[in-house]
Short mmCIF file of C-alpha atoms in Angstrom, two decimals:
data_model
loop_
_atom_site.label_atom_id
_atom_site.label_comp_id
_atom_site.label_asym_id
_atom_site.label_seq_id
_atom_site.Cartn_x
_atom_site.Cartn_y
_atom_site.Cartn_z
CA UNK A 1139 2.02 -171.11 -79.60
CA UNK A 1140 5.53 -171.14 -80.97
CA UNK A 1141 7.05 -174.49 -82.27
CA UNK A 1142 10.59 -174.76 -82.50
CA UNK A 1143 13.06 -177.26 -83.93
CA UNK A 1144 16.12 -177.66 -81.21
CA UNK A 1145 18.69 -179.20 -84.22
CA UNK A 1146 21.92 -176.79 -83.14
CA UNK A 1147 23.09 -174.78 -85.99
CA UNK A 1148 26.73 -176.92 -85.79
CA UNK A 1149 25.08 -180.20 -85.51
CA UNK A 1150 27.30 -181.36 -88.33
CA UNK A 1151 30.25 -179.70 -87.25
CA UNK A 1152 33.06 -179.04 -89.78
CA UNK A 1153 30.75 -180.09 -92.79
CA UNK A 1154 27.92 -178.03 -91.48
CA UNK A 1155 28.50 -174.89 -94.27
CA UNK A 1156 28.36 -177.48 -97.31
CA UNK A 1157 25.18 -179.32 -96.75
CA UNK A 1158 21.51 -178.83 -97.48
CA UNK A 1159 19.58 -177.50 -94.74
CA UNK A 1160 16.49 -179.91 -94.35
CA UNK A 1161 13.28 -178.41 -93.32
CA UNK A 1162 12.02 -179.59 -90.22
CA UNK A 1163 9.85 -182.08 -90.96
CA UNK A 1164 8.02 -183.05 -88.31
CA UNK A 1165 7.36 -179.61 -87.15
CA UNK A 1166 6.52 -178.91 -90.74
CA UNK A 1167 3.29 -180.99 -90.57
CA UNK A 1168 2.20 -179.86 -86.67
CA UNK A 1169 2.08 -176.64 -88.83
CA UNK A 1170 -0.40 -177.66 -91.17
CA UNK A 1171 -2.87 -178.49 -88.50
CA UNK A 1172 -2.54 -175.52 -86.66
CA UNK A 1173 -2.93 -173.56 -89.83
CA UNK A 1174 -5.98 -175.73 -91.02
CA UNK A 1175 -7.90 -175.09 -87.53
CA UNK A 1176 -7.57 -171.44 -87.34
CA UNK A 1177 -4.65 -171.19 -85.08
CA UNK A 1178 -0.97 -169.04 -86.28
CA UNK A 1179 1.81 -171.34 -87.87
CA UNK A 1180 4.83 -169.58 -85.52
CA UNK A 1181 8.23 -171.57 -85.54
CA UNK A 1182 11.49 -171.48 -85.05
CA UNK A 1183 14.54 -173.35 -86.18
CA UNK A 1184 17.93 -173.24 -84.46
CA UNK A 1185 19.66 -174.61 -87.46
CA UNK A 1186 18.50 -171.13 -88.92
CA UNK A 1187 18.07 -169.20 -86.76
CA UNK A 1188 21.08 -166.75 -84.50
CA UNK A 1189 19.08 -165.68 -81.58
CA UNK A 1190 16.26 -168.34 -80.63
CA UNK A 1191 16.02 -166.37 -77.88
CA UNK A 1192 15.09 -162.94 -79.32
CA UNK A 1193 13.20 -164.30 -81.88
CA UNK A 1194 10.80 -165.17 -79.22
CA UNK A 1195 10.56 -162.25 -77.98
CA UNK A 1196 9.73 -160.73 -81.64
CA UNK A 1197 6.57 -163.64 -81.66
CA UNK A 1198 5.30 -163.29 -78.80
CA UNK A 1199 4.05 -159.48 -78.79
CA UNK A 1200 1.21 -160.16 -80.73
CA UNK A 1201 0.20 -163.84 -79.02
CA UNK A 1202 -1.76 -164.26 -75.64
CA UNK A 1203 -0.82 -165.55 -72.31
CA UNK A 1204 -0.21 -168.43 -71.50
CA UNK A 1205 2.53 -168.55 -74.71
CA UNK A 1206 2.91 -172.16 -75.50
CA UNK A 1207 6.47 -173.13 -76.27
CA UNK A 1208 7.20 -176.39 -78.10
CA UNK A 1209 9.85 -178.15 -78.77
CA UNK A 1210 10.82 -181.00 -81.23
CA UNK A 1211 13.23 -183.24 -80.18
CA UNK A 1212 15.29 -185.61 -81.28
CA UNK A 1213 17.80 -187.33 -79.00
CA UNK A 1214 21.09 -185.10 -80.57
CA UNK A 1215 19.16 -181.76 -79.46
CA UNK A 1216 17.91 -183.03 -75.90
CA UNK A 1217 20.90 -180.32 -74.66
CA UNK A 1218 19.90 -177.59 -77.11
CA UNK A 1219 16.26 -178.05 -76.01
CA UNK A 1220 16.25 -177.71 -72.54
CA UNK A 1221 18.59 -175.32 -72.29
CA UNK A 1222 16.28 -172.80 -74.38
CA UNK A 1223 13.55 -174.03 -72.66
CA UNK A 1224 14.78 -173.57 -69.24
CA UNK A 1225 15.56 -170.40 -69.98
CA UNK A 1226 11.87 -169.14 -71.71
CA UNK A 1227 10.63 -170.57 -68.88
CA UNK A 1228 12.58 -168.36 -67.04
CA UNK A 1229 11.68 -164.98 -68.75
CA UNK A 1230 7.85 -166.11 -69.41
CA UNK A 1231 7.31 -168.30 -66.20
CA UNK A 1232 3.72 -168.38 -67.01
CA UNK A 1233 4.41 -169.55 -70.29
CA UNK A 1234 3.93 -173.64 -71.06
CA UNK A 1235 6.66 -175.76 -72.01
CA UNK A 1236 5.58 -178.75 -74.36
CA UNK A 1237 8.05 -181.03 -75.60
CA UNK A 1238 7.09 -183.72 -78.53
CA UNK A 1239 9.30 -186.08 -81.03
CA UNK A 1240 11.10 -188.90 -80.91
CA UNK A 1241 13.25 -188.69 -78.09
CA UNK A 1242 10.82 -187.41 -75.86
CA UNK A 1243 8.12 -189.93 -76.80
CA UNK A 1244 10.79 -192.70 -75.85
CA UNK A 1245 11.92 -191.23 -72.47
CA UNK A 1246 8.79 -189.29 -71.63
CA UNK A 1247 9.73 -189.90 -67.73
CA UNK A 1248 12.87 -188.63 -68.45
CA UNK A 1249 12.03 -185.49 -70.00
CA UNK A 1250 9.24 -184.68 -67.12
CA UNK A 1251 12.04 -184.79 -64.75
CA UNK A 1252 13.51 -181.62 -65.21
CA UNK A 1253 10.37 -179.49 -63.68
CA UNK A 1254 9.98 -176.26 -65.92
CA UNK A 1255 8.39 -178.78 -68.23
CA UNK A 1256 4.53 -179.13 -68.62
CA UNK A 1257 3.58 -181.50 -70.89
CA UNK A 1258 5.11 -184.29 -73.28
CA UNK A 1259 3.68 -185.32 -76.62
CA UNK A 1260 3.87 -188.74 -77.52
CA UNK A 1261 4.04 -190.75 -80.76
CA UNK A 1262 2.87 -188.48 -83.75
CA UNK A 1263 0.96 -184.73 -82.87
CA UNK A 1264 -0.96 -183.18 -84.32
CA UNK A 1265 -4.33 -183.99 -83.35
CA UNK A 1266 -2.43 -184.25 -79.31
CA UNK A 1267 -1.25 -180.32 -80.28
CA UNK A 1268 -4.32 -178.71 -81.53
CA UNK A 1269 -6.48 -180.01 -78.24
CA UNK A 1270 -3.72 -179.65 -76.11
CA UNK A 1271 -3.81 -176.15 -77.58
CA UNK A 1272 -7.68 -175.30 -77.33
CA UNK A 1273 -7.75 -177.06 -73.48
CA UNK A 1274 -4.36 -174.93 -72.13
CA UNK A 1275 -6.36 -171.48 -74.07
CA UNK A 1276 -9.56 -172.19 -72.74
CA UNK A 1277 -8.44 -173.17 -68.95
CA UNK A 1278 -10.19 -176.47 -69.57
CA UNK A 1279 -8.53 -179.95 -68.04
CA UNK A 1280 -6.18 -182.23 -69.48
CA UNK A 1281 -6.95 -185.60 -69.26
CA UNK A 1282 -8.99 -186.66 -71.93
CA UNK A 1283 -5.79 -185.57 -74.74
CA UNK A 1284 -4.82 -188.95 -75.88
CA UNK A 1285 -1.00 -189.29 -75.63
CA UNK A 1286 0.07 -186.66 -73.47
CA UNK A 1287 2.16 -187.00 -70.45
CA UNK A 1288 1.64 -184.08 -67.99
CA UNK A 1289 1.61 -183.10 -64.51
CA UNK A 1290 -1.18 -183.79 -62.13
CA UNK A 1291 -1.43 -182.68 -58.12
CA UNK A 1292 2.92 -183.14 -58.23
CA UNK A 1293 2.76 -186.41 -60.06
CA UNK A 1294 3.25 -187.07 -64.19
CA UNK A 1295 0.24 -188.63 -65.55
CA UNK A 1296 0.19 -190.65 -69.01
CA UNK A 1297 -2.95 -190.39 -70.74
CA UNK A 1298 -3.26 -193.36 -73.24
CA UNK A 1299 -2.38 -194.14 -76.35
CA UNK A 1300 -4.70 -193.08 -78.84
CA UNK A 1301 -4.47 -195.77 -82.57
CA UNK A 1302 -2.16 -193.96 -85.10
CA UNK A 1303 -4.82 -192.47 -88.79
CA UNK A 1304 -5.03 -194.56 -90.73
CA UNK A 1305 -6.22 -192.47 -93.70
CA UNK A 1306 -3.01 -190.37 -94.26
CA UNK A 1307 -5.48 -188.19 -96.86
CA UNK A 1308 -7.02 -186.29 -93.66
CA UNK A 1309 -4.34 -184.65 -92.73
CA UNK A 1310 -3.36 -180.94 -94.61
CA UNK A 1311 -0.64 -181.47 -97.32
CA UNK A 1312 3.20 -180.15 -95.74
CA UNK A 1313 3.10 -176.66 -96.10
CA UNK A 1314 6.10 -175.67 -98.45
CA UNK A 1315 4.76 -172.17 -98.46
CA UNK A 1316 5.98 -171.44 -94.82
CA UNK A 1317 9.67 -172.36 -95.01
CA UNK A 1318 10.22 -170.93 -99.06
CA UNK A 1319 11.28 -167.33 -98.33
CA UNK A 1320 14.01 -168.70 -96.85
CA UNK A 1321 17.00 -170.24 -99.31
CA UNK A 1322 18.76 -172.11 -97.40
CA UNK A 1323 16.40 -174.94 -97.30
CA UNK A 1324 16.11 -177.47 -99.22
CA UNK A 1325 12.31 -177.70 -100.61
CA UNK A 1326 12.73 -180.49 -102.35
CA UNK A 1327 11.06 -183.70 -100.72
CA UNK A 1328 7.82 -185.45 -100.13
CA UNK A 1329 6.29 -187.69 -97.29
CA UNK A 1330 4.05 -190.46 -99.05
CA UNK A 1331 4.01 -192.97 -96.18
CA UNK A 1332 4.40 -193.13 -92.60
CA UNK A 1333 5.53 -195.98 -90.48
CA UNK A 1334 6.92 -199.63 -91.86
CA UNK A 1335 6.37 -203.17 -90.84
CA UNK A 1336 10.03 -204.53 -90.01
CA UNK A 1337 11.96 -204.72 -86.75
CA UNK A 1338 15.07 -203.57 -86.88
CA UNK A 1339 16.92 -202.92 -83.72
CA UNK A 1340 18.91 -199.66 -84.61
CA UNK A 1341 15.64 -198.23 -86.03
CA UNK A 1342 14.25 -194.77 -84.14
CA UNK A 1343 11.87 -193.48 -86.34
CA UNK A 1344 9.08 -196.53 -85.40
CA UNK A 1345 8.93 -194.79 -82.19
CA UNK A 1346 6.47 -191.69 -83.47
CA UNK A 1347 5.19 -193.15 -86.30
CA UNK A 1348 4.46 -196.91 -84.97
CA UNK A 1349 4.93 -200.18 -87.83
CA UNK A 1350 2.12 -200.08 -88.83
CA UNK A 1351 2.31 -199.04 -92.28
CA UNK A 1352 -0.03 -195.98 -94.19
CA UNK A 1353 -0.14 -194.00 -97.00
CA UNK A 1354 -1.25 -191.27 -98.68
CA UNK A 1355 -3.65 -191.69 -101.73
CA UNK A 1356 -1.88 -191.09 -105.78
CA UNK A 1357 -3.83 -188.35 -106.18
CA UNK A 1358 -3.17 -186.89 -102.72
CA UNK A 1359 0.64 -187.07 -103.42
CA UNK A 1360 1.16 -186.03 -106.95
CA UNK A 1361 -1.01 -183.07 -106.01
CA UNK A 1362 1.62 -181.95 -103.49
CA UNK A 1363 4.94 -182.74 -106.14
CA UNK A 1364 2.76 -180.66 -108.69
CA UNK A 1365 2.60 -178.16 -106.05
CA UNK A 1366 6.16 -178.36 -105.61
CA UNK A 1367 7.28 -178.44 -109.08
CA UNK A 1368 4.62 -175.39 -110.79
CA UNK A 1369 5.00 -172.99 -107.35
CA UNK A 1370 8.19 -173.98 -106.31
CA UNK A 1371 10.69 -174.72 -109.74
CA UNK A 1372 11.73 -178.25 -107.88
CA UNK A 1373 12.38 -180.44 -110.51
CA UNK A 1374 13.32 -183.81 -108.35
CA UNK A 1375 11.76 -184.68 -104.93
CA UNK A 1376 12.81 -187.12 -102.52
CA UNK A 1377 10.75 -189.01 -100.88
CA UNK A 1378 11.54 -189.30 -97.21
CA UNK A 1379 9.69 -192.45 -96.31
CA UNK A 1380 11.01 -195.08 -94.10
CA UNK A 1381 10.61 -197.85 -97.01
CA UNK A 1382 8.57 -196.75 -99.87
CA UNK A 1383 7.96 -199.95 -101.29
CA UNK A 1384 6.48 -201.74 -98.80
CA UNK A 1385 3.23 -201.79 -100.24
CA UNK A 1386 3.76 -202.06 -104.33
CA UNK A 1387 -0.12 -201.31 -105.35
CA UNK A 1388 0.67 -198.74 -103.74
CA UNK A 1389 3.46 -197.83 -105.73
CA UNK A 1390 2.28 -199.06 -108.66
CA UNK A 1391 -0.98 -196.76 -108.65
CA UNK A 1392 2.08 -194.01 -107.57
CA UNK A 1393 3.91 -194.74 -110.72
CA UNK A 1394 0.32 -194.50 -113.09
CA UNK A 1395 -0.09 -191.06 -111.65
CA UNK A 1396 2.76 -189.22 -112.08
CA UNK A 1397 3.00 -190.65 -115.90
CA UNK A 1398 -1.03 -189.78 -116.32
CA UNK A 1399 0.11 -185.79 -115.28
CA UNK A 1400 3.11 -186.08 -117.24
CA UNK A 1401 5.30 -185.05 -114.54
CA UNK A 1402 7.88 -188.22 -115.08
CA UNK A 1403 8.89 -186.20 -118.02
CA UNK A 1404 9.13 -183.11 -115.70
CA UNK A 1405 10.93 -184.19 -112.54
CA UNK A 1406 13.07 -186.53 -110.86
CA UNK A 1407 12.48 -188.79 -107.76
CA UNK A 1408 15.05 -190.52 -104.79
CA UNK A 1409 13.73 -193.02 -102.70
CA UNK A 1410 14.92 -195.59 -99.96
CA UNK A 1411 14.13 -199.12 -100.09
CA UNK A 1412 15.04 -202.44 -98.55
CA UNK A 1413 16.44 -204.90 -100.91
CA UNK A 1414 14.21 -207.65 -100.61
CA UNK A 1415 11.41 -205.57 -101.48
CA UNK A 1416 12.48 -204.98 -104.99
CA UNK A 1417 12.79 -207.00 -108.56
CA UNK A 1418 13.40 -205.92 -111.64
CA UNK A 1419 10.24 -205.19 -113.00
CA UNK A 1420 9.29 -202.87 -110.76
CA UNK A 1421 13.06 -201.20 -110.65
CA UNK A 1422 12.36 -201.07 -114.69
CA UNK A 1423 8.71 -199.53 -113.90
CA UNK A 1424 9.72 -197.01 -111.08
CA UNK A 1425 12.73 -195.88 -113.95
CA UNK A 1426 10.71 -194.96 -116.50
CA UNK A 1427 8.76 -193.23 -114.09
CA UNK A 1428 11.65 -190.30 -113.06
CA UNK A 1429 12.94 -192.15 -110.32
CA UNK A 1430 16.76 -191.70 -110.38
CA UNK A 1431 18.49 -192.73 -107.53
CA UNK A 1432 17.71 -194.75 -104.95
CA UNK A 1433 19.32 -195.55 -101.38
CA UNK A 1434 19.63 -199.03 -99.26
CA UNK A 1435 20.06 -199.29 -95.91
CA UNK A 1436 22.46 -202.29 -96.40
CA UNK A 1437 24.13 -201.70 -93.20
CA UNK A 1438 26.30 -204.77 -93.07
CA UNK A 1439 28.10 -207.61 -94.95
CA UNK A 1440 27.72 -210.33 -92.58
CA UNK A 1441 24.44 -212.60 -92.72
CA UNK A 1442 25.22 -213.28 -89.57
CA UNK A 1443 24.80 -209.84 -88.19
CA UNK A 1444 22.01 -209.00 -90.57
CA UNK A 1445 20.45 -211.42 -88.67
CA UNK A 1446 21.14 -210.12 -84.73
CA UNK A 1447 20.19 -206.43 -85.96
CA UNK A 1448 16.48 -208.44 -86.88
CA UNK A 1449 17.07 -207.21 -90.50
CA UNK A 1450 14.62 -209.58 -92.14
CA UNK A 1451 16.42 -210.13 -95.24
CA UNK A 1452 20.02 -210.83 -96.18
CA UNK A 1453 22.96 -209.41 -97.81
CA UNK A 1454 22.59 -211.27 -100.33
CA UNK A 1455 19.12 -209.57 -101.59
CA UNK A 1456 20.56 -206.75 -100.87
CA UNK A 1457 23.66 -207.21 -103.43
CA UNK A 1458 21.45 -207.92 -106.26
CA UNK A 1459 19.44 -205.32 -105.69
CA UNK A 1460 21.43 -203.05 -105.79
CA UNK A 1461 23.01 -204.58 -109.01
CA UNK A 1462 19.74 -204.59 -110.06
CA UNK A 1463 18.99 -201.17 -110.08
CA UNK A 1464 22.78 -200.45 -111.53
CA UNK A 1465 22.52 -202.44 -114.46
CA UNK A 1466 18.86 -200.26 -115.29
CA UNK A 1467 20.53 -196.90 -114.74
CA UNK A 1468 20.04 -195.62 -111.14
CA UNK A 1469 22.05 -193.90 -109.13
CA UNK A 1470 22.54 -196.43 -105.86
CA UNK A 1471 23.60 -194.82 -102.54
CA UNK A 1472 24.00 -196.87 -99.24
CA UNK A 1473 25.21 -197.14 -95.64
CA UNK A 1474 26.81 -199.44 -93.66
CA UNK A 1475 26.50 -199.22 -89.48
CA UNK A 1476 29.50 -200.46 -87.84
CA UNK A 1477 29.55 -201.21 -84.62
CA UNK A 1478 26.99 -203.31 -83.98
CA UNK A 1479 26.73 -206.14 -81.77
CA UNK A 1480 29.31 -209.50 -82.14
CA UNK A 1481 30.63 -207.62 -84.77
CA UNK A 1482 34.05 -208.32 -85.59
CA UNK A 1483 36.98 -206.15 -87.63
CA UNK A 1484 36.49 -208.46 -90.57
CA UNK A 1485 33.19 -208.17 -90.97
CA UNK A 1486 33.54 -204.29 -91.28
CA UNK A 1487 36.26 -204.91 -93.76
CA UNK A 1488 34.08 -206.94 -95.84
CA UNK A 1489 31.82 -203.98 -95.96
CA UNK A 1490 34.51 -201.70 -98.07
CA UNK A 1491 34.92 -204.89 -99.85
CA UNK A 1492 31.42 -205.28 -100.98
CA UNK A 1493 30.98 -201.52 -101.63
CA UNK A 1494 32.97 -201.57 -103.93
CA UNK A 1495 32.44 -204.95 -105.41
CA UNK A 1496 28.66 -203.76 -105.93
CA UNK A 1497 30.12 -200.74 -107.62
CA UNK A 1498 28.18 -197.93 -105.47
CA UNK A 1499 27.99 -194.36 -105.87
CA UNK A 1500 27.75 -193.17 -102.97
CA UNK A 1501 27.99 -194.72 -99.40
CA UNK A 1502 28.15 -193.70 -95.50
CA UNK A 1503 29.84 -195.52 -93.16
CA UNK A 1504 28.24 -195.02 -89.72
CA UNK A 1505 28.20 -196.18 -86.02
CA UNK A 1506 25.87 -197.02 -84.41
CA UNK A 1507 23.58 -195.39 -81.98
CA UNK A 1508 21.67 -196.96 -79.26
CA UNK A 1509 18.80 -194.32 -79.46
CA UNK A 1510 16.66 -194.47 -76.05
CA UNK A 1511 13.86 -197.19 -77.49
CA UNK A 1512 15.00 -198.66 -79.52
CA UNK A 1513 16.09 -202.86 -78.72
CA UNK A 1514 19.83 -201.67 -79.66
CA UNK A 1515 19.60 -199.06 -76.66
CA UNK A 1516 18.34 -202.00 -74.44
CA UNK A 1517 21.17 -204.54 -75.59
CA UNK A 1518 23.56 -202.33 -74.65
CA UNK A 1519 22.33 -201.15 -71.07
CA UNK A 1520 22.15 -205.30 -70.81
CA UNK A 1521 25.79 -205.11 -71.63
CA UNK A 1522 26.77 -202.36 -69.41
CA UNK A 1523 27.96 -201.05 -72.61
CA UNK A 1524 25.82 -197.77 -73.21
CA UNK A 1525 28.22 -194.56 -73.25
CA UNK A 1526 25.50 -191.77 -72.27
CA UNK A 1527 27.95 -188.34 -72.35
CA UNK A 1528 26.06 -185.40 -70.77
CA UNK A 1529 22.54 -184.90 -72.15
CA UNK A 1530 22.72 -187.19 -75.09
CA UNK A 1531 25.93 -185.20 -76.12
CA UNK A 1532 27.59 -187.80 -78.26
CA UNK A 1533 24.49 -189.60 -79.72
CA UNK A 1534 26.16 -188.71 -83.67
CA UNK A 1535 25.96 -192.08 -85.75
CA UNK A 1536 28.00 -189.47 -88.06
CA UNK A 1537 30.22 -188.70 -85.34
CA UNK A 1538 34.07 -190.09 -86.72
CA UNK A 1539 33.71 -188.44 -90.26
CA UNK A 1540 32.70 -184.82 -88.70
CA UNK A 1541 34.04 -184.67 -85.55
CA UNK A 1542 36.81 -182.42 -84.75
CA UNK A 1543 39.86 -184.05 -84.42
CA UNK A 1544 40.89 -182.27 -81.45
CA UNK A 1545 37.60 -182.92 -79.69
CA UNK A 1546 36.10 -186.50 -80.61
CA UNK A 1547 32.82 -187.30 -79.53
CA UNK A 1548 32.93 -190.94 -77.89
CA UNK A 1549 30.88 -193.41 -79.29
CA UNK A 1550 27.38 -194.54 -77.56
CA UNK A 1551 28.55 -197.70 -78.19
CA UNK A 1552 31.34 -200.03 -78.35
CA UNK A 1553 30.65 -204.14 -78.99
CA UNK A 1554 32.86 -206.66 -76.76
CA UNK A 1555 35.95 -207.40 -78.24
CA UNK A 1556 36.20 -204.15 -80.61
CA UNK A 1557 38.18 -200.42 -79.10
CA UNK A 1558 36.46 -197.10 -79.94
CA UNK A 1559 39.84 -196.34 -81.64
CA UNK A 1560 40.02 -199.25 -84.13
CA UNK A 1561 36.59 -198.55 -85.12
CA UNK A 1562 37.27 -194.86 -85.76
CA UNK A 1563 39.95 -196.31 -87.84
CA UNK A 1564 38.00 -198.21 -89.65
CA UNK A 1565 35.47 -196.41 -90.14
CA UNK A 1566 38.21 -193.83 -91.65
CA UNK A 1567 39.65 -196.17 -94.00
CA UNK A 1568 36.20 -196.98 -94.91
CA UNK A 1569 35.79 -193.28 -96.78
CA UNK A 1570 39.66 -193.56 -97.80
CA UNK A 1571 39.43 -196.45 -99.97
CA UNK A 1572 35.60 -195.68 -101.64
CA UNK A 1573 36.40 -192.30 -102.30
CA UNK A 1574 39.43 -192.04 -103.49
CA UNK A 1575 38.68 -192.19 -106.69
CA UNK A 1576 38.07 -189.57 -109.29
CA UNK A 1577 34.43 -190.80 -110.31
CA UNK A 1578 33.46 -190.87 -106.99
CA UNK A 1579 34.68 -187.82 -106.14
CA UNK A 1580 32.82 -185.86 -108.39
CA UNK A 1581 29.28 -187.51 -107.90
CA UNK A 1582 29.60 -185.34 -104.43
CA UNK A 1583 29.80 -182.30 -106.11
CA UNK A 1584 27.54 -183.32 -108.95
CA UNK A 1585 24.41 -181.17 -109.33
CA UNK A 1586 21.43 -182.54 -106.90
CA UNK A 1587 18.65 -181.69 -109.32
CA UNK A 1588 20.01 -185.50 -110.27
CA UNK A 1589 19.44 -186.73 -106.60
CA UNK A 1590 23.53 -187.63 -106.04
CA UNK A 1591 25.13 -183.94 -105.17
CA UNK A 1592 25.22 -183.63 -101.07
CA UNK A 1593 27.99 -181.54 -101.09
CA UNK A 1594 27.38 -177.97 -101.39
CA UNK A 1595 30.23 -174.92 -101.71
CA UNK A 1596 27.88 -172.03 -103.31
CA UNK A 1597 26.06 -171.58 -106.16
CA UNK A 1598 27.38 -168.05 -106.64
CA UNK A 1599 31.05 -166.76 -106.84
CA UNK A 1600 30.41 -164.61 -104.04
CA UNK A 1601 28.64 -167.48 -102.00
CA UNK A 1602 31.58 -169.86 -102.31
CA UNK A 1603 34.61 -166.75 -101.30
CA UNK A 1604 33.00 -166.36 -98.44
CA UNK A 1605 32.89 -170.29 -97.53
CA UNK A 1606 36.60 -170.04 -98.60
CA UNK A 1607 37.92 -170.17 -95.07
CA UNK A 1608 35.52 -173.10 -93.68
CA UNK A 1609 36.51 -174.85 -96.86
CA UNK A 1610 40.26 -174.68 -95.61
CA UNK A 1611 38.84 -175.44 -92.07
CA UNK A 1612 37.47 -178.65 -92.94
CA UNK A 1613 40.46 -179.92 -95.70
CA UNK A 1614 42.85 -179.26 -92.32
CA UNK A 1615 40.72 -181.24 -90.43
CA UNK A 1616 40.44 -183.84 -92.76
CA UNK A 1617 44.20 -184.07 -93.77
CA UNK A 1618 44.69 -184.32 -89.44
CA UNK A 1619 41.94 -187.40 -89.45
CA UNK A 1620 43.65 -189.23 -92.18
CA UNK A 1621 47.15 -188.68 -91.09
CA UNK A 1622 45.92 -190.21 -87.26
CA UNK A 1623 44.78 -192.85 -89.36
CA UNK A 1624 48.05 -193.66 -91.14
CA UNK A 1625 49.91 -193.34 -87.97
CA UNK A 1626 47.55 -195.88 -86.87
CA UNK A 1627 48.78 -198.01 -89.72
CA UNK A 1628 51.79 -197.72 -89.01
CA UNK A 1629 51.23 -198.85 -85.69
CA UNK A 1630 52.96 -202.83 -85.07
CA UNK A 1631 49.30 -203.30 -82.52
CA UNK A 1632 46.91 -201.89 -85.26
CA UNK A 1633 44.24 -204.03 -86.17
CA UNK A 1634 45.40 -202.55 -89.67
CA UNK A 1635 48.25 -203.80 -91.91
CA UNK A 1636 49.53 -202.05 -94.94
CA UNK A 1637 49.55 -205.58 -96.55
CA UNK A 1638 45.65 -205.80 -95.93
CA UNK A 1639 45.01 -202.23 -97.18
CA UNK A 1640 46.80 -202.20 -100.36
CA UNK A 1641 45.09 -205.78 -101.28
CA UNK A 1642 42.02 -203.82 -101.08
CA UNK A 1643 42.92 -200.88 -103.28
CA UNK A 1644 43.96 -203.51 -105.50
CA UNK A 1645 40.66 -205.37 -105.41
CA UNK A 1646 38.62 -201.99 -106.37
CA UNK A 1647 41.33 -201.41 -108.78
CA UNK A 1648 40.96 -204.72 -111.02
CA UNK A 1649 36.80 -204.02 -110.36
CA UNK A 1650 36.92 -200.80 -111.92
CA UNK A 1651 39.01 -201.81 -115.03
CA UNK A 1652 35.92 -205.02 -114.79
CA UNK A 1653 33.31 -202.71 -114.94
CA UNK A 1654 35.04 -200.20 -117.74
CA UNK A 1655 36.17 -203.04 -120.23
CA UNK A 1656 32.66 -204.48 -120.04
#
């Protein structure tokens, strides 16, 4: 069995050479389960592999038929997964093609409509994958395997879904050792929990993990942190939990265990949280335990839109949480989502003002993307505003910033009363106003072990030299993008006015002066 991560090498377009490559976490969890059951952990990651088919040919040499090729598929990777799997089926007609992950879970019938695909795993896949492997190898029936979709007598059958596993300590530790030989990977992350009980209309993560919140014990997590630090020389770890602070009891137990083992003096930790889940006492305790960076999904500056997207919290709560974190000393980053249902141009301009008023350290301005399985997808479809190009090739929430200006990526959803050009220019303006600041620009290039830097032009001189052509290309592309923005502003029919923009720069300058003097 070979597990394949379908994430194209150019997924981040002009920024691809300068951003860390994240380990395919879903595949890692499946590999750990396979290794525990004595199944050889073979995988191919399209992010780092130049020729997937050639690599597959090498790996099958010591495998017994029927070969199983299992694809982990996000919506953005559907085209790549289908193209590669179709060719593997052509080269190895007796092989079994299996899809899993967020997109196949959300749209199993769509995936099974491609006749070269034999089965789909829906939801969390560890138990299902092992049972599927054993049945295929033994030639047994698949009717009893929960969470599986497959063909029987020419018809697609969807077996029942099983409850998620409550005790995550039953799963084996994440297999960092399988990825550590490739220096392109960033090993600095840890999985502490699964699931999220909230109802945000744009979130696709719950499609596989569900709404039921489950977490590993403090001892299990800290064992993995010690492994990261001692064996893999990691001085920082990002908790990739969807929502780190759902259970305060769990967080305090974790902090106690971290301090008991002295890891708060050896490592720093970063996490994602909601504004309504924090208070000053908790944040101060986290900082004292080695946590240094916090990420908030604020998403909008409009209280009305907060209700529309069913965040279950308010802008005021998010703002208070960000202010508290900054006062304590955290590096605070956030996202805003543009192109939400019912959104207006003025709502987006308020996001710029809020990001500056909160003195955030880093911000991403994304475009709303209606991923299958989300309520936003249903809304976009019901409004007849769902725009799917090819095999979801335009489903990219960071399209505006990473796209080639000569080959723009069409938005998958534009709410009524807006245009794609207007939203694209508002996103570029947001980045310009926020990051046209030496302090914030410096933070982009900061050391990642502080939990802040994300842009990497190379650690050694030779590496930097090799990246110079890509750096020049990226600089040229960004120059073209912001030149387009300038020309758009000069258009008298534009939603942007020079007066408004100058006013926002002045507001930012005054806020910066106030922050420095205080």
